[in-house]
Coordinates of C-alpha atoms and ligand atoms in Angstrom, one line a residue:
M1 CA 5.2 5.9 13.7
E2 CA 2.5 3.4 13.0
R3 CA 4.5 1.2 10.2
L4 CA 1.7 -1.9 10.2
I5 CA -1.0 -1.8 7.8
V6 CA -3.2 -4.8 7.8
A7 CA -5.1 -6.0 4.7
L8 CA -8.8 -6.0 4.5
D9 CA -9.1 -8.5 2.2
V10 CA -12.9 -9.6 2.4
S11 CA -15.9 -9.1 0.5
S12 CA -18.3 -7.4 2.7
L13 CA -18.8 -4.4 4.9
K14 CA -19.7 -6.8 7.6
E15 CA -16.6 -8.7 7.6
A16 CA -14.7 -6.0 7.3
L17 CA -16.3 -4.4 10.6
K18 CA -15.5 -7.5 12.3
L19 CA -11.9 -7.3 11.4
V20 CA -11.5 -3.4 12.3
K21 CA -13.1 -3.8 15.7
T22 CA -11.0 -6.5 16.6
L23 CA -8.0 -5.3 15.7
S24 CA -8.0 -1.4 16.3
K25 CA -6.7 -1.4 19.8
Y26 CA -3.5 -2.3 17.8
V27 CA -3.6 -1.6 14.1
K28 CA -4.2 1.8 13.0
I29 CA -4.2 1.6 9.0
F30 CA -6.0 -0.6 7.2
K31 CA -5.9 -1.5 3.2
V32 CA -9.0 -1.5 1.1
G33 CA -8.6 -3.2 -1.9
K34 CA -10.3 -3.6 -4.9
E35 CA -12.5 -6.3 -3.8
L36 CA -13.8 -4.8 -0.8
F37 CA -14.1 -1.6 -2.0
T38 CA -16.1 -2.8 -5.2
S39 CA -18.6 -4.7 -3.1
A40 CA -18.6 -2.1 0.0
G41 CA -18.1 1.4 -1.3
P42 CA -17.3 4.4 0.4
E43 CA -19.1 3.1 3.5
V44 CA -16.0 1.0 4.2
I45 CA -13.6 3.9 4.5
K46 CA -16.4 5.6 6.8
M47 CA -16.5 2.4 9.1
V48 CA -13.1 2.6 9.4
H49 CA -12.4 6.2 10.2
A50 CA -15.4 5.8 13.0
H51 CA -12.8 3.5 14.8
K52 CA -10.1 6.3 14.7
C53 CA -8.2 4.3 12.2
Q54 CA -7.0 5.4 8.5
V55 CA -7.1 3.9 5.0
F56 CA -4.5 2.8 2.6
L57 CA -7.0 3.0 -0.4
D58 CA -5.1 0.4 -2.6
L59 CA -7.0 0.5 -5.9
K60 CA -4.0 1.1 -8.1
F61 CA -5.2 3.7 -10.7
H62 CA -4.3 3.4 -14.5
D63 CA -6.0 5.3 -17.1
I64 CA -5.5 8.7 -18.9
P65 CA -3.9 11.6 -16.6
N66 CA -7.4 13.7 -16.9
T67 CA -9.4 10.5 -15.2
V68 CA -6.5 9.7 -13.1
G69 CA -6.2 13.1 -11.5
A70 CA -10.2 12.9 -10.9
A71 CA -10.2 9.8 -9.1
C72 CA -7.4 10.8 -6.8
E73 CA -9.4 13.9 -5.9
A74 CA -12.4 11.7 -5.2
A75 CA -10.2 9.3 -3.0
A76 CA -8.6 12.5 -1.1
R77 CA -12.6 13.6 -0.5
M78 CA -13.1 10.5 1.4
R79 CA -9.7 11.3 4.1
V80 CA -8.0 8.6 2.8
F81 CA -4.4 8.7 4.4
M82 CA -2.6 6.8 1.7
M83 CA -3.3 5.6 -1.9
N84 CA -1.9 4.5 -5.0
V85 CA -1.5 4.7 -8.7
H86 CA 0.6 2.7 -11.6
A87 CA 3.7 3.9 -12.4
L88 CA 3.5 2.6 -15.7
G89 CA 0.7 5.4 -16.5
G90 CA 3.4 7.1 -17.5
K91 CA 4.9 10.9 -16.4
Q92 CA 2.0 12.7 -17.1
M93 CA -0.4 10.7 -15.5
L94 CA 1.7 10.6 -12.3
F95 CA 2.2 14.5 -12.5
Q96 CA -1.5 14.9 -12.9
A97 CA -2.3 12.5 -9.8
V98 CA 0.2 14.9 -7.6
Q99 CA -1.3 18.0 -8.8
S100 CA -4.8 17.3 -8.4
L101 CA -3.9 16.1 -4.8
H102 CA -1.8 19.2 -4.2
K103 CA -4.5 21.5 -5.6
L104 CA -7.3 20.1 -3.6
A105 CA -5.3 20.2 -0.2
E106 CA -4.6 24.1 -1.0
K107 CA -8.3 24.9 -2.0
N108 CA -9.7 23.0 0.6
K109 CA -7.6 23.3 4.0
K110 CA -9.3 20.8 5.9
I111 CA -8.2 18.0 3.6
K112 CA -4.8 16.6 4.1
R113 CA -3.4 15.6 1.2
P114 CA -3.0 11.7 1.3
L115 CA 0.3 10.0 0.6
L116 CA 0.7 8.9 -3.0
L117 CA 2.4 5.9 -3.8
G118 CA 3.8 4.6 -7.2
V119 CA 3.0 0.6 -8.0
T120 CA 6.0 -0.4 -9.9
V121 CA 6.3 -3.9 -11.6
L122 CA 3.3 -6.4 -9.9
T123 CA 5.0 -9.1 -7.9
S124 CA 3.3 -11.5 -10.1
M125 CA 5.6 -10.4 -12.8
K126 CA 8.8 -12.2 -14.0
D127 CA 11.4 -10.9 -16.6
Q128 CA 9.6 -12.9 -19.2
D129 CA 6.1 -11.2 -18.4
L130 CA 7.2 -7.6 -19.0
A131 CA 9.1 -9.2 -22.2
E132 CA 5.7 -10.3 -23.4
V133 CA 4.5 -6.7 -22.7
G134 CA 7.4 -4.9 -24.7
I135 CA 9.7 -4.5 -21.5
Y136 CA 13.0 -6.0 -22.3
K137 CA 14.6 -5.1 -18.8
K138 CA 15.1 -7.3 -15.9
V139 CA 12.3 -6.9 -13.1
A140 CA 14.7 -5.0 -10.6
E141 CA 15.8 -2.6 -13.2
E142 CA 12.5 -1.8 -14.2
V143 CA 11.5 -1.4 -10.5
R144 CA 14.1 1.1 -9.8
D145 CA 13.4 3.4 -12.8
L146 CA 9.8 3.4 -12.3
A147 CA 10.4 4.4 -8.7
L148 CA 12.8 7.0 -9.9
L149 CA 10.3 8.4 -12.5
S150 CA 7.6 7.9 -9.3
K151 CA 9.9 10.4 -7.2
A152 CA 10.7 12.6 -10.2
C153 CA 7.1 13.3 -10.8
G154 CA 6.6 14.4 -6.9
L155 CA 4.9 11.3 -5.6
D156 CA 5.7 10.1 -2.1
G157 CA 6.8 6.7 -2.5
V158 CA 6.3 3.1 -4.1
V159 CA 4.7 -0.4 -3.0
A160 CA 7.6 -2.6 -3.6
S161 CA 8.3 -6.5 -2.3
G162 CA 10.8 -7.3 0.1
Q163 CA 13.5 -8.5 -2.5
E164 CA 13.5 -4.8 -4.1
I165 CA 13.4 -2.6 -0.9
E166 CA 17.3 -1.8 -0.6
I167 CA 17.5 -1.1 -4.4
I168 CA 14.9 1.4 -4.3
R169 CA 16.3 2.8 -1.1
K170 CA 19.9 3.2 -2.1
A171 CA 18.9 4.7 -5.5
L172 CA 16.0 7.1 -3.8
G173 CA 17.3 7.9 -0.7
P174 CA 16.1 7.9 3.2
D175 CA 13.0 10.0 2.7
F176 CA 11.3 8.4 0.3
I177 CA 8.7 6.1 1.2
I178 CA 8.4 2.2 0.7
V179 CA 5.3 0.1 1.5
T180 CA 6.1 -3.5 1.5
P181 CA 3.7 -6.4 1.3
G182 CA 4.1 -9.9 1.1
V183 CA 5.2 -9.9 4.6
R184 CA 5.4 -13.1 6.6
P185 CA 6.4 -13.9 10.1
L186 CA 8.1 -16.9 10.5
W187 CA 5.3 -18.5 12.5
A188 CA 3.0 -17.9 10.1
A189 CA 1.9 -20.1 6.6
H190 CA 3.1 -18.6 3.5
G191 CA 0.1 -19.0 1.3
D192 CA 0.3 -17.9 -2.4
Q193 CA 3.4 -15.5 -1.4
K194 CA 6.4 -16.7 -3.0
R195 CA 8.9 -13.7 -2.5
I196 CA 8.6 -13.2 1.3
I197 CA 10.0 -11.6 4.1
T198 CA 9.8 -11.2 7.6
P199 CA 8.3 -8.2 9.2
K200 CA 11.7 -7.5 11.3
E201 CA 13.6 -7.9 8.1
A202 CA 11.1 -5.7 5.9
I203 CA 12.0 -2.7 8.4
K204 CA 15.7 -3.3 8.9
K205 CA 15.9 -3.5 5.0
G206 CA 14.5 0.2 4.9
A207 CA 10.6 -0.4 4.6
S208 CA 8.5 2.3 5.7
F209 CA 5.5 0.4 6.2
I210 CA 4.3 -3.1 6.1
V211 CA 1.3 -4.7 4.7
V212 CA 0.1 -7.8 6.2
G213 CA -3.5 -9.7 5.4
R214 CA -3.8 -13.4 6.0
P215 CA -1.2 -14.0 8.8
I216 CA -3.2 -11.7 11.2
T217 CA -6.9 -11.8 9.6
Q218 CA -7.0 -15.8 9.1
D219 CA -5.1 -16.6 12.7
K220 CA -7.4 -18.0 15.1
D221 CA -6.6 -14.8 17.2
P222 CA -6.1 -12.1 14.6
R223 CA -5.6 -9.6 17.7
N224 CA -2.5 -11.4 19.2
A225 CA -0.9 -12.1 15.7
A226 CA -1.0 -8.5 15.2
K227 CA 0.5 -7.7 18.6
K228 CA 3.3 -10.3 18.1
I229 CA 4.0 -8.9 14.6
L230 CA 4.2 -5.3 16.3
E231 CA 6.5 -6.5 19.1
E232 CA 8.9 -8.0 16.3
I233 CA 9.0 -4.8 14.5
N234 CA 9.0 -2.6 17.3
G235 CA 11.0 -4.1 19.4
Ligands
C5P1 O1 -2.3 -12.0 2.9 P1 -1.4 -11.4 2.4 O2 -0.5 -10.8 3.8 O3 -0.6 -11.9 1.4 O4 -2.1 -9.7 2.0 C1 -1.2 -9.0 1.2 C2 -1.8 -7.9 0.8 O5 -1.3 -7.2 0.0 C3 -2.9 -8.5 -0.5 O6 -3.9 -7.7 -0.2 C4 -2.3 -8.1 -1.7 O7 -3.3 -7.8 -2.6 C5 -1.6 -6.9 -1.5 N1 -0.1 -7.1 -2.4 C6 0.8 -8.2 -2.5 N2 2.0 -8.0 -3.3 C7 2.0 -6.7 -4.3 C8 1.0 -5.6 -4.0 C9 0.1 -5.8 -3.1 O8 0.8 -9.0 -1.9 N3 3.2 -6.5 -4.9

């Protein structure tokens, strides 16, 4: 199984193309986030597909159920492999996201239902930040509860930091997908990531996929950096 997802955190189609061309020998899934999608639009998804790779569309939808359902459908029509919504959008929103993807895949057999992930608590938030928006739970508890809600609504998994993998695995069981960013091999700089974990540790703790950006994209030899990380997680 492909477990490595590379974050295309660049602002133009041209830069994204350069990375995909360089990496597609080893990397089969690329994450397209808000910056790149807002700048380059659906063209970037077509470009990744043209290199026989798949897309994790990281747009973290959070809106009224009807709007999120329609946005999920639009993403599925672009044939993304994986996408996400904020679990804080609530039960109805999550349920509608799931329903709209199932309905579309049933109606149109050519469309494979994308994997749908919930974003629990952003890793930039601490207990105090949660309290400021009226949530008086510890981050870890809130993460676990939102993961449980995501599963109950039919989502396939969640995005979670290295610190949260074990608690989610324990509460949600072996089949729930956990996608972990903030991954740093020992040989790479940490950048602004604080709660980091190595690729091997993340997989050992139970991550299904890891998301790696700068340690690969800003290395002087991105292809070799990707190869080293794959050897670490597969070997
Ligand atoms: O360059 P780096 O490896 O830090 O990139 C990690 C990617 O994962 C970025 O696209 C970042 O936005 C994303 N991410 C994260 N932490 C989260 C959720 C997403 O670092 N909790």
